[in-house]
mmCIF file with all atom_site columns, C-alpha atoms and ligand atoms in Angstrom:
data_model
loop_
_atom_site.group_PDB
_atom_site.id
_atom_site.type_symbol
_atom_site.label_atom_id
_atom_site.label_alt_id
_atom_site.label_comp_id
_atom_site.label_asym_id
_atom_site.label_entity_id
_atom_site.label_seq_id
_atom_site.pdbx_PDB_ins_code
_atom_site.Cartn_x
_atom_site.Cartn_y
_atom_site.Cartn_z
_atom_site.occupancy
_atom_site.B_iso_or_equiv
_atom_site.pdbx_formal_charge
_atom_site.auth_seq_id
_atom_site.auth_comp_id
_atom_site.auth_asym_id
_atom_site.auth_atom_id
_atom_site.pdbx_PDB_model_num
ATOM   1   C  CA  . MET A 1 1   ? 20.988  4.749   -6.450  1.00 0.00 ? 1   MET A CA  1
ATOM   2   C  CA  . LYS A 1 2   ? 20.419  0.992   -6.460  1.00 0.00 ? 2   LYS A CA  1
ATOM   3   C  CA  . THR A 1 3   ? 18.344  -0.031  -9.498  1.00 0.00 ? 3   THR A CA  1
ATOM   4   C  CA  . TYR A 1 4   ? 16.241  -3.061  -10.406 1.00 0.00 ? 4   TYR A CA  1
ATOM   5   C  CA  . GLY A 1 5   ? 14.425  -4.455  -13.430 1.00 0.00 ? 5   GLY A CA  1
ATOM   6   C  CA  . GLY A 1 6   ? 16.963  -3.143  -15.931 1.00 0.00 ? 6   GLY A CA  1
ATOM   7   C  CA  . GLY A 1 7   ? 16.961  0.317   -14.358 1.00 0.00 ? 7   GLY A CA  1
ATOM   8   C  CA  . ARG A 1 8   ? 13.158  0.672   -14.396 1.00 0.00 ? 8   ARG A CA  1
ATOM   9   C  CA  . VAL A 1 9   ? 13.003  0.862   -10.624 1.00 0.00 ? 9   VAL A CA  1
ATOM   10  C  CA  . GLY A 1 10  ? 15.375  2.666   -8.276  1.00 0.00 ? 10  GLY A CA  1
ATOM   11  C  CA  . LEU A 1 11  ? 15.555  2.662   -4.499  1.00 0.00 ? 11  LEU A CA  1
ATOM   12  C  CA  . LEU A 1 12  ? 15.693  6.310   -3.419  1.00 0.00 ? 12  LEU A CA  1
ATOM   13  C  CA  . GLY A 1 13  ? 16.302  5.249   0.149   1.00 0.00 ? 13  GLY A CA  1
ATOM   14  C  CA  . SER A 1 14  ? 14.795  4.340   3.517   1.00 0.00 ? 14  SER A CA  1
ATOM   15  C  CA  . PHE A 1 15  ? 13.733  7.144   5.825   1.00 0.00 ? 15  PHE A CA  1
ATOM   16  C  CA  . PRO A 1 16  ? 12.741  7.303   9.481   1.00 0.00 ? 16  PRO A CA  1
ATOM   17  C  CA  . LYS A 1 17  ? 10.554  10.403  9.146   1.00 0.00 ? 17  LYS A CA  1
ATOM   18  C  CA  . LEU A 1 18  ? 9.076   12.973  6.802   1.00 0.00 ? 18  LEU A CA  1
ATOM   19  C  CA  . SER A 1 19  ? 11.707  15.608  7.548   1.00 0.00 ? 19  SER A CA  1
ATOM   20  C  CA  . SER A 1 20  ? 14.546  13.313  6.460   1.00 0.00 ? 20  SER A CA  1
ATOM   21  C  CA  . MET A 1 21  ? 12.968  12.473  3.094   1.00 0.00 ? 21  MET A CA  1
ATOM   22  C  CA  . PRO A 1 22  ? 14.235  14.002  -0.141  1.00 0.00 ? 22  PRO A CA  1
ATOM   23  C  CA  . ARG A 1 23  ? 12.179  16.666  -1.853  1.00 0.00 ? 23  ARG A CA  1
ATOM   24  C  CA  . THR A 1 24  ? 10.814  15.178  -5.050  1.00 0.00 ? 24  THR A CA  1
ATOM   25  C  CA  . THR A 1 25  ? 8.372   16.320  -7.719  1.00 0.00 ? 25  THR A CA  1
ATOM   26  C  CA  . LEU A 1 26  ? 7.031   13.086  -9.242  1.00 0.00 ? 26  LEU A CA  1
ATOM   27  C  CA  . PRO A 1 27  ? 3.518   11.959  -8.285  1.00 0.00 ? 27  PRO A CA  1
ATOM   28  C  CA  . GLU A 1 28  ? 3.832   9.717   -5.236  1.00 0.00 ? 28  GLU A CA  1
ATOM   29  C  CA  . ILE A 1 29  ? 1.729   6.704   -4.300  1.00 0.00 ? 29  ILE A CA  1
ATOM   30  C  CA  . ALA A 1 30  ? 1.901   5.219   -0.798  1.00 0.00 ? 30  ALA A CA  1
ATOM   31  C  CA  . PHE A 1 31  ? 1.145   1.634   0.205   1.00 0.00 ? 31  PHE A CA  1
ATOM   32  C  CA  . ALA A 1 32  ? -0.345  1.400   3.693   1.00 0.00 ? 32  ALA A CA  1
ATOM   33  C  CA  . GLY A 1 33  ? -1.999  -1.325  5.726   1.00 0.00 ? 33  GLY A CA  1
ATOM   34  C  CA  . ARG A 1 34  ? -1.748  -3.606  8.711   1.00 0.00 ? 34  ARG A CA  1
ATOM   35  C  CA  . SER A 1 35  ? 1.477   -5.365  9.395   1.00 0.00 ? 35  SER A CA  1
ATOM   36  C  CA  . ASN A 1 36  ? 1.882   -8.560  7.323   1.00 0.00 ? 36  ASN A CA  1
ATOM   37  C  CA  . VAL A 1 37  ? -1.069  -7.768  5.013   1.00 0.00 ? 37  VAL A CA  1
ATOM   38  C  CA  . GLY A 1 38  ? 1.196   -8.002  1.957   1.00 0.00 ? 38  GLY A CA  1
ATOM   39  C  CA  . LYS A 1 39  ? 2.259   -4.424  1.103   1.00 0.00 ? 39  LYS A CA  1
ATOM   40  C  CA  . SER A 1 40  ? 5.845   -5.176  0.166   1.00 0.00 ? 40  SER A CA  1
ATOM   41  C  CA  . THR A 1 41  ? 4.788   -8.302  -1.739  1.00 0.00 ? 41  THR A CA  1
ATOM   42  C  CA  . ALA A 1 42  ? 2.166   -6.323  -3.676  1.00 0.00 ? 42  ALA A CA  1
ATOM   43  C  CA  . ILE A 1 43  ? 4.802   -3.737  -4.669  1.00 0.00 ? 43  ILE A CA  1
ATOM   44  C  CA  . ASN A 1 44  ? 7.055   -6.521  -5.946  1.00 0.00 ? 44  ASN A CA  1
ATOM   45  C  CA  . THR A 1 45  ? 4.162   -8.137  -7.832  1.00 0.00 ? 45  THR A CA  1
ATOM   46  C  CA  . LEU A 1 46  ? 3.157   -4.850  -9.435  1.00 0.00 ? 46  LEU A CA  1
ATOM   47  C  CA  . LEU A 1 47  ? 6.751   -4.289  -10.505 1.00 0.00 ? 47  LEU A CA  1
ATOM   48  C  CA  . GLY A 1 48  ? 7.147   -7.864  -11.759 1.00 0.00 ? 48  GLY A CA  1
ATOM   49  C  CA  . THR A 1 49  ? 10.081  -8.618  -9.480  1.00 0.00 ? 49  THR A CA  1
ATOM   50  C  CA  . LYS A 1 50  ? 10.717  -10.398 -6.211  1.00 0.00 ? 50  LYS A CA  1
ATOM   51  C  CA  . LYS A 1 51  ? 13.650  -8.255  -5.228  1.00 0.00 ? 51  LYS A CA  1
ATOM   52  C  CA  . VAL A 1 52  ? 12.612  -4.653  -4.797  1.00 0.00 ? 52  VAL A CA  1
ATOM   53  C  CA  . ALA A 1 53  ? 10.711  -4.423  -1.514  1.00 0.00 ? 53  ALA A CA  1
ATOM   54  C  CA  . ARG A 1 54  ? 11.715  -6.660  1.387   1.00 0.00 ? 54  ARG A CA  1
ATOM   55  C  CA  . VAL A 1 55  ? 9.134   -9.268  2.324   1.00 0.00 ? 55  VAL A CA  1
ATOM   56  C  CA  . SER A 1 56  ? 8.889   -11.336 5.457   1.00 0.00 ? 56  SER A CA  1
ATOM   57  C  CA  . GLY A 1 57  ? 6.651   -13.791 7.220   1.00 0.00 ? 57  GLY A CA  1
ATOM   58  C  CA  . THR A 1 58  ? 7.455   -11.869 10.406  1.00 0.00 ? 58  THR A CA  1
ATOM   59  C  CA  . PRO A 1 59  ? 5.124   -8.909  10.931  1.00 0.00 ? 59  PRO A CA  1
ATOM   60  C  CA  . GLY A 1 60  ? 6.897   -5.597  11.315  1.00 0.00 ? 60  GLY A CA  1
ATOM   61  C  CA  . ARG A 1 61  ? 9.471   -6.258  8.606   1.00 0.00 ? 61  ARG A CA  1
ATOM   62  C  CA  . THR A 1 62  ? 9.244   -2.813  7.025   1.00 0.00 ? 62  THR A CA  1
ATOM   63  C  CA  . GLN A 1 63  ? 10.250  -0.341  9.745   1.00 0.00 ? 63  GLN A CA  1
ATOM   64  C  CA  . LEU A 1 64  ? 11.208  2.682   7.683   1.00 0.00 ? 64  LEU A CA  1
ATOM   65  C  CA  . ILE A 1 65  ? 9.533   4.441   4.786   1.00 0.00 ? 65  ILE A CA  1
ATOM   66  C  CA  . ASN A 1 66  ? 11.107  3.094   1.607   1.00 0.00 ? 66  ASN A CA  1
ATOM   67  C  CA  . LEU A 1 67  ? 10.864  5.204   -1.533  1.00 0.00 ? 67  LEU A CA  1
ATOM   68  C  CA  . PHE A 1 68  ? 11.160  3.735   -5.029  1.00 0.00 ? 68  PHE A CA  1
ATOM   69  C  CA  . THR A 1 69  ? 11.208  5.635   -8.312  1.00 0.00 ? 69  THR A CA  1
ATOM   70  C  CA  . ILE A 1 70  ? 9.302   3.904   -11.086 1.00 0.00 ? 70  ILE A CA  1
ATOM   71  C  CA  . GLU A 1 71  ? 10.442  4.652   -14.654 1.00 0.00 ? 71  GLU A CA  1
ATOM   72  C  CA  . GLU A 1 72  ? 10.946  8.280   -13.657 1.00 0.00 ? 72  GLU A CA  1
ATOM   73  C  CA  . ARG A 1 73  ? 7.147   8.511   -13.832 1.00 0.00 ? 73  ARG A CA  1
ATOM   74  C  CA  . MET A 1 74  ? 6.108   8.063   -10.228 1.00 0.00 ? 74  MET A CA  1
ATOM   75  C  CA  . ILE A 1 75  ? 7.326   7.218   -6.744  1.00 0.00 ? 75  ILE A CA  1
ATOM   76  C  CA  . PHE A 1 76  ? 6.094   4.335   -4.592  1.00 0.00 ? 76  PHE A CA  1
ATOM   77  C  CA  . ALA A 1 77  ? 6.344   4.610   -0.810  1.00 0.00 ? 77  ALA A CA  1
ATOM   78  C  CA  . ASP A 1 78  ? 6.325   1.306   1.073   1.00 0.00 ? 78  ASP A CA  1
ATOM   79  C  CA  . LEU A 1 79  ? 5.131   2.189   4.576   1.00 0.00 ? 79  LEU A CA  1
ATOM   80  C  CA  . PRO A 1 80  ? 5.636   0.247   7.797   1.00 0.00 ? 80  PRO A CA  1
ATOM   81  C  CA  . GLY A 1 81  ? 2.540   -1.717  8.759   1.00 0.00 ? 81  GLY A CA  1
ATOM   82  C  CA  . TYR A 1 82  ? 0.251   -0.664  11.585  1.00 0.00 ? 82  TYR A CA  1
ATOM   83  C  CA  . GLY A 1 83  ? -1.494  -2.788  14.193  1.00 0.00 ? 83  GLY A CA  1
ATOM   84  C  CA  . PHE A 1 84  ? 1.429   -5.048  15.017  1.00 0.00 ? 84  PHE A CA  1
ATOM   85  C  CA  . ALA A 1 85  ? 0.856   -6.140  18.609  1.00 0.00 ? 85  ALA A CA  1
ATOM   86  C  CA  . LYS A 1 86  ? 4.277   -7.483  19.492  1.00 0.00 ? 86  LYS A CA  1
ATOM   87  C  CA  . VAL A 1 87  ? 6.239   -4.261  19.751  1.00 0.00 ? 87  VAL A CA  1
ATOM   88  C  CA  . PRO A 1 88  ? 6.515   -1.989  22.797  1.00 0.00 ? 88  PRO A CA  1
ATOM   89  C  CA  . ASP A 1 89  ? 4.017   0.894   23.018  1.00 0.00 ? 89  ASP A CA  1
ATOM   90  C  CA  . ARG A 1 90  ? 6.831   3.406   22.598  1.00 0.00 ? 90  ARG A CA  1
ATOM   91  C  CA  . VAL A 1 91  ? 7.779   1.853   19.241  1.00 0.00 ? 91  VAL A CA  1
ATOM   92  C  CA  . LYS A 1 92  ? 4.108   1.734   18.180  1.00 0.00 ? 92  LYS A CA  1
ATOM   93  C  CA  . ALA A 1 93  ? 3.660   5.410   19.004  1.00 0.00 ? 93  ALA A CA  1
ATOM   94  C  CA  . ASN A 1 94  ? 6.771   6.194   16.999  1.00 0.00 ? 94  ASN A CA  1
ATOM   95  C  CA  . TRP A 1 95  ? 5.512   4.279   13.938  1.00 0.00 ? 95  TRP A CA  1
ATOM   96  C  CA  . LYS A 1 96  ? 2.114   5.950   14.152  1.00 0.00 ? 96  LYS A CA  1
ATOM   97  C  CA  . ALA A 1 97  ? 3.752   9.382   14.259  1.00 0.00 ? 97  ALA A CA  1
ATOM   98  C  CA  . MET A 1 98  ? 5.986   8.438   11.321  1.00 0.00 ? 98  MET A CA  1
ATOM   99  C  CA  . ILE A 1 99  ? 3.073   7.239   9.170   1.00 0.00 ? 99  ILE A CA  1
ATOM   100 C  CA  . GLU A 1 100 ? 0.754   10.106  10.083  1.00 0.00 ? 100 GLU A CA  1
ATOM   101 C  CA  . GLY A 1 101 ? 3.521   12.681  9.604   1.00 0.00 ? 101 GLY A CA  1
ATOM   102 C  CA  . TYR A 1 102 ? 4.249   11.280  6.169   1.00 0.00 ? 102 TYR A CA  1
ATOM   103 C  CA  . LEU A 1 103 ? 0.606   11.028  5.051   1.00 0.00 ? 103 LEU A CA  1
ATOM   104 C  CA  . GLY A 1 104 ? -0.242  14.492  6.347   1.00 0.00 ? 104 GLY A CA  1
ATOM   105 C  CA  . GLY A 1 105 ? 2.792   16.310  5.034   1.00 0.00 ? 105 GLY A CA  1
ATOM   106 C  CA  . ARG A 1 106 ? 4.149   14.769  1.846   1.00 0.00 ? 106 ARG A CA  1
ATOM   107 C  CA  . GLU A 1 107 ? 3.778   17.335  -0.865  1.00 0.00 ? 107 GLU A CA  1
ATOM   108 C  CA  . HIS A 1 108 ? 3.260   15.222  -3.990  1.00 0.00 ? 108 HIS A CA  1
ATOM   109 C  CA  . LEU A 1 109 ? 1.340   12.345  -2.424  1.00 0.00 ? 109 LEU A CA  1
ATOM   110 C  CA  . LYS A 1 110 ? -1.521  11.705  -4.863  1.00 0.00 ? 110 LYS A CA  1
ATOM   111 C  CA  . LEU A 1 111 ? -2.961  8.337   -3.808  1.00 0.00 ? 111 LEU A CA  1
ATOM   112 C  CA  . VAL A 1 112 ? -2.841  6.005   -0.841  1.00 0.00 ? 112 VAL A CA  1
ATOM   113 C  CA  . VAL A 1 113 ? -3.264  2.331   -1.630  1.00 0.00 ? 113 VAL A CA  1
ATOM   114 C  CA  . VAL A 1 114 ? -4.633  0.755   1.559   1.00 0.00 ? 114 VAL A CA  1
ATOM   115 C  CA  . LEU A 1 115 ? -4.236  -3.000  1.680   1.00 0.00 ? 115 LEU A CA  1
ATOM   116 C  CA  . VAL A 1 116 ? -6.696  -5.002  3.748   1.00 0.00 ? 116 VAL A CA  1
ATOM   117 C  CA  . ASP A 1 117 ? -6.801  -8.749  4.257   1.00 0.00 ? 117 ASP A CA  1
ATOM   118 C  CA  . SER A 1 118 ? -9.677  -10.173 2.201   1.00 0.00 ? 118 SER A CA  1
ATOM   119 C  CA  . ARG A 1 119 ? -10.283 -12.902 4.797   1.00 0.00 ? 119 ARG A CA  1
ATOM   120 C  CA  . HIS A 1 120 ? -10.916 -10.801 7.857   1.00 0.00 ? 120 HIS A CA  1
ATOM   121 C  CA  . GLY A 1 121 ? -13.674 -8.275  7.115   1.00 0.00 ? 121 GLY A CA  1
ATOM   122 C  CA  . PRO A 1 122 ? -13.171 -4.616  7.974   1.00 0.00 ? 122 PRO A CA  1
ATOM   123 C  CA  . GLN A 1 123 ? -10.896 -4.003  10.964  1.00 0.00 ? 123 GLN A CA  1
ATOM   124 C  CA  . THR A 1 124 ? -11.125 -0.898  13.132  1.00 0.00 ? 124 THR A CA  1
ATOM   125 C  CA  . LEU A 1 125 ? -7.622  0.291   12.290  1.00 0.00 ? 125 LEU A CA  1
ATOM   126 C  CA  . ASP A 1 126 ? -8.285  -0.070  8.554   1.00 0.00 ? 126 ASP A CA  1
ATOM   127 C  CA  . ALA A 1 127 ? -11.551 1.843   8.817   1.00 0.00 ? 127 ALA A CA  1
ATOM   128 C  CA  . GLU A 1 128 ? -9.825  4.593   10.834  1.00 0.00 ? 128 GLU A CA  1
ATOM   129 C  CA  . MET A 1 129 ? -7.045  4.835   8.265   1.00 0.00 ? 129 MET A CA  1
ATOM   130 C  CA  . ILE A 1 130 ? -9.487  5.068   5.344   1.00 0.00 ? 130 ILE A CA  1
ATOM   131 C  CA  . TRP A 1 131 ? -11.747 7.653   6.989   1.00 0.00 ? 131 TRP A CA  1
ATOM   132 C  CA  . GLY A 1 132 ? -8.703  9.670   8.083   1.00 0.00 ? 132 GLY A CA  1
ATOM   133 C  CA  . LEU A 1 133 ? -7.396  9.753   4.514   1.00 0.00 ? 133 LEU A CA  1
ATOM   134 C  CA  . ARG A 1 134 ? -10.779 10.849  3.194   1.00 0.00 ? 134 ARG A CA  1
ATOM   135 C  CA  . GLN A 1 135 ? -10.848 13.620  5.754   1.00 0.00 ? 135 GLN A CA  1
ATOM   136 C  CA  . ALA A 1 136 ? -7.452  14.736  4.531   1.00 0.00 ? 136 ALA A CA  1
ATOM   137 C  CA  . SER A 1 137 ? -8.867  14.688  0.949   1.00 0.00 ? 137 SER A CA  1
ATOM   138 C  CA  . LEU A 1 138 ? -6.398  12.017  -0.127  1.00 0.00 ? 138 LEU A CA  1
ATOM   139 C  CA  . PRO A 1 139 ? -7.736  9.575   -2.742  1.00 0.00 ? 139 PRO A CA  1
ATOM   140 C  CA  . VAL A 1 140 ? -7.830  5.981   -1.484  1.00 0.00 ? 140 VAL A CA  1
ATOM   141 C  CA  . LEU A 1 141 ? -7.637  2.735   -3.434  1.00 0.00 ? 141 LEU A CA  1
ATOM   142 C  CA  . VAL A 1 142 ? -8.183  -0.434  -1.414  1.00 0.00 ? 142 VAL A CA  1
ATOM   143 C  CA  . LEU A 1 143 ? -6.663  -3.763  -2.368  1.00 0.00 ? 143 LEU A CA  1
ATOM   144 C  CA  . ALA A 1 144 ? -8.219  -6.830  -0.739  1.00 0.00 ? 144 ALA A CA  1
ATOM   145 C  CA  . THR A 1 145 ? -5.137  -9.027  -0.435  1.00 0.00 ? 145 THR A CA  1
ATOM   146 C  CA  . LYS A 1 146 ? -4.495  -12.780 -0.311  1.00 0.00 ? 146 LYS A CA  1
ATOM   147 C  CA  . VAL A 1 147 ? -7.747  -13.677 -2.105  1.00 0.00 ? 147 VAL A CA  1
ATOM   148 C  CA  . ASP A 1 148 ? -5.988  -16.879 -3.179  1.00 0.00 ? 148 ASP A CA  1
ATOM   149 C  CA  . LYS A 1 149 ? -6.605  -18.026 0.396   1.00 0.00 ? 149 LYS A CA  1
ATOM   150 C  CA  . LEU A 1 150 ? -10.382 -17.746 -0.099  1.00 0.00 ? 150 LEU A CA  1
ATOM   151 C  CA  . LYS A 1 151 ? -12.415 -20.302 -2.004  1.00 0.00 ? 151 LYS A CA  1
ATOM   152 C  CA  . ARG A 1 152 ? -13.669 -18.818 -5.238  1.00 0.00 ? 152 ARG A CA  1
ATOM   153 C  CA  . SER A 1 153 ? -17.266 -19.264 -4.059  1.00 0.00 ? 153 SER A CA  1
ATOM   154 C  CA  . LYS A 1 154 ? -16.553 -17.110 -0.961  1.00 0.00 ? 154 LYS A CA  1
ATOM   155 C  CA  . ARG A 1 155 ? -14.774 -14.236 -2.679  1.00 0.00 ? 155 ARG A CA  1
ATOM   156 C  CA  . GLY A 1 156 ? -17.851 -12.222 -3.703  1.00 0.00 ? 156 GLY A CA  1
ATOM   157 C  CA  . ALA A 1 157 ? -19.274 -12.168 -0.177  1.00 0.00 ? 157 ALA A CA  1
ATOM   158 C  CA  . ALA A 1 158 ? -15.886 -11.352 1.347   1.00 0.00 ? 158 ALA A CA  1
ATOM   159 C  CA  . LEU A 1 159 ? -15.500 -8.337  -0.958  1.00 0.00 ? 159 LEU A CA  1
ATOM   160 C  CA  . LYS A 1 160 ? -19.006 -7.122  -0.233  1.00 0.00 ? 160 LYS A CA  1
ATOM   161 C  CA  . SER A 1 161 ? -18.341 -7.335  3.504   1.00 0.00 ? 161 SER A CA  1
ATOM   162 C  CA  . LEU A 1 162 ? -15.445 -4.903  3.011   1.00 0.00 ? 162 LEU A CA  1
ATOM   163 C  CA  . ARG A 1 163 ? -16.984 -2.664  0.373   1.00 0.00 ? 163 ARG A CA  1
ATOM   164 C  CA  . GLU A 1 164 ? -20.107 -1.549  2.168   1.00 0.00 ? 164 GLU A CA  1
ATOM   165 C  CA  . PRO A 1 165 ? -18.801 -0.685  5.664   1.00 0.00 ? 165 PRO A CA  1
ATOM   166 C  CA  . LEU A 1 166 ? -15.718 1.006   4.248   1.00 0.00 ? 166 LEU A CA  1
ATOM   167 C  CA  . GLY A 1 167 ? -17.774 3.103   1.811   1.00 0.00 ? 167 GLY A CA  1
ATOM   168 C  CA  . LEU A 1 168 ? -16.020 1.766   -1.292  1.00 0.00 ? 168 LEU A CA  1
ATOM   169 C  CA  . THR A 1 169 ? -17.164 1.121   -4.865  1.00 0.00 ? 169 THR A CA  1
ATOM   170 C  CA  . THR A 1 170 ? -16.338 -1.792  -7.179  1.00 0.00 ? 170 THR A CA  1
ATOM   171 C  CA  . LYS A 1 171 ? -13.692 0.473   -8.736  1.00 0.00 ? 171 LYS A CA  1
ATOM   172 C  CA  . SER A 1 172 ? -12.059 1.536   -5.479  1.00 0.00 ? 172 SER A CA  1
ATOM   173 C  CA  . LEU A 1 173 ? -11.871 -2.002  -4.016  1.00 0.00 ? 173 LEU A CA  1
ATOM   174 C  CA  . ILE A 1 174 ? -9.777  -4.398  -6.069  1.00 0.00 ? 174 ILE A CA  1
ATOM   175 C  CA  . PRO A 1 175 ? -9.435  -8.105  -5.212  1.00 0.00 ? 175 PRO A CA  1
ATOM   176 C  CA  . PHE A 1 176 ? -5.716  -8.815  -5.195  1.00 0.00 ? 176 PHE A CA  1
ATOM   177 C  CA  . SER A 1 177 ? -3.449  -11.836 -4.982  1.00 0.00 ? 177 SER A CA  1
ATOM   178 C  CA  . SER A 1 178 ? 0.282   -11.671 -5.342  1.00 0.00 ? 178 SER A CA  1
ATOM   179 C  CA  . LEU A 1 179 ? 0.328   -15.439 -5.601  1.00 0.00 ? 179 LEU A CA  1
ATOM   180 C  CA  . GLU A 1 180 ? -2.096  -15.544 -8.541  1.00 0.00 ? 180 GLU A CA  1
ATOM   181 C  CA  . GLY A 1 181 ? -1.204  -12.153 -10.015 1.00 0.00 ? 181 GLY A CA  1
ATOM   182 C  CA  . LEU A 1 182 ? -4.850  -11.207 -9.624  1.00 0.00 ? 182 LEU A CA  1
ATOM   183 C  CA  . GLY A 1 183 ? -5.740  -7.501  -9.643  1.00 0.00 ? 183 GLY A CA  1
ATOM   184 C  CA  . THR A 1 184 ? -2.450  -6.176  -11.003 1.00 0.00 ? 184 THR A CA  1
ATOM   185 C  CA  . LYS A 1 185 ? -3.961  -4.949  -14.273 1.00 0.00 ? 185 LYS A CA  1
ATOM   186 C  CA  . GLU A 1 186 ? -6.798  -3.111  -12.541 1.00 0.00 ? 186 GLU A CA  1
ATOM   187 C  CA  . THR A 1 187 ? -4.376  -1.614  -10.010 1.00 0.00 ? 187 THR A CA  1
ATOM   188 C  CA  . TRP A 1 188 ? -1.981  -0.402  -12.710 1.00 0.00 ? 188 TRP A CA  1
ATOM   189 C  CA  . LYS A 1 189 ? -4.854  1.313   -14.506 1.00 0.00 ? 189 LYS A CA  1
ATOM   190 C  CA  . VAL A 1 190 ? -5.450  3.435   -11.391 1.00 0.00 ? 190 VAL A CA  1
ATOM   191 C  CA  . LEU A 1 191 ? -1.723  4.037   -10.756 1.00 0.00 ? 191 LEU A CA  1
ATOM   192 C  CA  . ASN A 1 192 ? -1.193  5.113   -14.366 1.00 0.00 ? 192 ASN A CA  1
ATOM   193 C  CA  . ASP A 1 193 ? -4.153  7.508   -14.170 1.00 0.00 ? 193 ASP A CA  1
ATOM   194 C  CA  . VAL A 1 194 ? -2.659  9.025   -11.020 1.00 0.00 ? 194 VAL A CA  1
ATOM   195 C  CA  . ALA A 1 195 ? 0.825   9.291   -12.536 1.00 0.00 ? 195 ALA A CA  1
ATOM   196 C  CA  . ALA A 1 196 ? -0.603  11.012  -15.613 1.00 0.00 ? 196 ALA A CA  1
ATOM   197 C  CA  . GLY A 1 197 ? -2.657  13.426  -13.496 1.00 0.00 ? 197 GLY A CA  1
ATOM   198 C  CA  . ARG A 1 198 ? -5.968  12.072  -14.831 1.00 0.00 ? 198 ARG A CA  1
ATOM   199 C  CA  . ASP A 1 199 ? -9.087  12.260  -12.662 1.00 0.00 ? 199 ASP A CA  1
ATOM   200 C  CA  . LEU A 1 200 ? -9.903  9.003   -10.916 1.00 0.00 ? 200 LEU A CA  1
ATOM   201 C  CA  . GLU A 1 201 ? -13.212 7.373   -11.752 1.00 0.00 ? 201 GLU A CA  1
ATOM   202 C  CA  . PHE A 1 202 ? -14.177 6.737   -8.150  1.00 0.00 ? 202 PHE A CA  1
HETATM 203 N  N1  . GTP B 2 .   ? -1.093  -16.481 0.043   1.00 0.00 ? 1   GTP B N1  1
HETATM 204 C  C1  . GTP B 2 .   ? -0.603  -15.246 -0.092  1.00 0.00 ? 1   GTP B C1  1
HETATM 205 N  N2  . GTP B 2 .   ? 0.372   -14.804 0.748   1.00 0.00 ? 1   GTP B N2  1
HETATM 206 C  C2  . GTP B 2 .   ? 0.823   -13.539 0.577   1.00 0.00 ? 1   GTP B C2  1
HETATM 207 C  C3  . GTP B 2 .   ? 0.307   -12.681 -0.428  1.00 0.00 ? 1   GTP B C3  1
HETATM 208 N  N3  . GTP B 2 .   ? 0.931   -11.478 -0.324  1.00 0.00 ? 1   GTP B N3  1
HETATM 209 C  C4  . GTP B 2 .   ? 1.808   -11.595 0.706   1.00 0.00 ? 1   GTP B C4  1
HETATM 210 N  N4  . GTP B 2 .   ? 1.759   -12.825 1.248   1.00 0.00 ? 1   GTP B N4  1
HETATM 211 C  C5  . GTP B 2 .   ? 2.582   -13.303 2.390   1.00 0.00 ? 1   GTP B C5  1
HETATM 212 O  O1  . GTP B 2 .   ? 2.303   -12.502 3.543   1.00 0.00 ? 1   GTP B O1  1
HETATM 213 C  C6  . GTP B 2 .   ? 3.480   -12.289 4.337   1.00 0.00 ? 1   GTP B C6  1
HETATM 214 C  C7  . GTP B 2 .   ? 3.729   -10.825 4.587   1.00 0.00 ? 1   GTP B C7  1
HETATM 215 O  O2  . GTP B 2 .   ? 4.042   -10.165 3.365   1.00 0.00 ? 1   GTP B O2  1
HETATM 216 P  P1  . GTP B 2 .   ? 4.746   -8.731  3.312   1.00 0.00 ? 1   GTP B P1  1
HETATM 217 O  O3  . GTP B 2 .   ? 4.635   -8.280  1.885   1.00 0.00 ? 1   GTP B O3  1
HETATM 218 O  O4  . GTP B 2 .   ? 6.082   -8.740  3.940   1.00 0.00 ? 1   GTP B O4  1
HETATM 219 O  O5  . GTP B 2 .   ? 3.746   -7.879  4.222   1.00 0.00 ? 1   GTP B O5  1
HETATM 220 P  P2  . GTP B 2 .   ? 3.850   -6.343  4.641   1.00 0.00 ? 1   GTP B P2  1
HETATM 221 O  O6  . GTP B 2 .   ? 2.451   -5.814  4.629   1.00 0.00 ? 1   GTP B O6  1
HETATM 222 O  O7  . GTP B 2 .   ? 4.829   -5.616  3.789   1.00 0.00 ? 1   GTP B O7  1
HETATM 223 O  O8  . GTP B 2 .   ? 4.361   -6.461  6.157   1.00 0.00 ? 1   GTP B O8  1
HETATM 224 P  P3  . GTP B 2 .   ? 5.121   -5.347  7.074   1.00 0.00 ? 1   GTP B P3  1
HETATM 225 O  O9  . GTP B 2 .   ? 6.251   -4.798  6.291   1.00 0.00 ? 1   GTP B O9  1
HETATM 226 O  O10 . GTP B 2 .   ? 5.515   -6.126  8.267   1.00 0.00 ? 1   GTP B O10 1
HETATM 227 O  O11 . GTP B 2 .   ? 4.103   -4.306  7.421   1.00 0.00 ? 1   GTP B O11 1
HETATM 228 C  C8  . GTP B 2 .   ? 4.601   -13.001 3.566   1.00 0.00 ? 1   GTP B C8  1
HETATM 229 O  O12 . GTP B 2 .   ? 4.782   -14.275 4.142   1.00 0.00 ? 1   GTP B O12 1
HETATM 230 C  C9  . GTP B 2 .   ? 4.068   -13.099 2.150   1.00 0.00 ? 1   GTP B C9  1
HETATM 231 O  O13 . GTP B 2 .   ? 4.608   -14.178 1.422   1.00 0.00 ? 1   GTP B O13 1
HETATM 232 C  C10 . GTP B 2 .   ? -0.719  -13.197 -1.305  1.00 0.00 ? 1   GTP B C10 1
HETATM 233 O  O14 . GTP B 2 .   ? -1.244  -12.540 -2.206  1.00 0.00 ? 1   GTP B O14 1
HETATM 234 N  N5  . GTP B 2 .   ? -1.126  -14.476 -1.086  1.00 0.00 ? 1   GTP B N5  1
HETATM 235 MG MG1 . MG  B 3 .   ? 6.510   -4.568  4.266   1.00 0.00 ? 2   MG  B MG1 1
#
């Protein structure tokens, strides 16, 4: 297994579908969201490294489900992004099936971190993802990404415009910026609670 950060993080592998993934027992946390929203970057920021998850300015960079073990305490799953227009419908359908198959069938999945772009307000695909997860009784934490691109004076209103329609609370919607390192502490608090099997406060 390839390791990073002095062995703290290991790449378990990249998988095209649920049935090819290894059976594991650690609590697993998935990172989902639209293509290019900053999932892979957020994983790197949370882990304090630039190298673990592959980042790109080109949407659709992450095409397989990548699993990382974190300190033998938990597993992160970096999912391919949804909503990327520039791929053929057949490929889109395949990605959707891969993501839904994973989310619906992964045994130790304990939390889905859904990343939404803080600048754009709630998007239909994000709302569908969040409501679908709730229906499946999967806890959801939302990170509002790239807040560094919003003026400080606009951040409060931008968060409110996401919080209310998506049915979130101040605890389940965290403003996040990989550039500024904003939101990492609050996010880790939730991830650590999940890894330790503690009840979430939202
Ligand atoms: N300004 C700013 N840019 C960011 C931030 N996070 C990510 N980006 C940029 O957004 C682009 C996409 O980042 P990725 O992390 O690859 O996005 P992704 O969601 O993993 O994309 P896919 O794998 O294609 O689904 C890159 O150019 C990043 O540098 C952030 O917090 N602030
Ligand atoms: Mg990615």
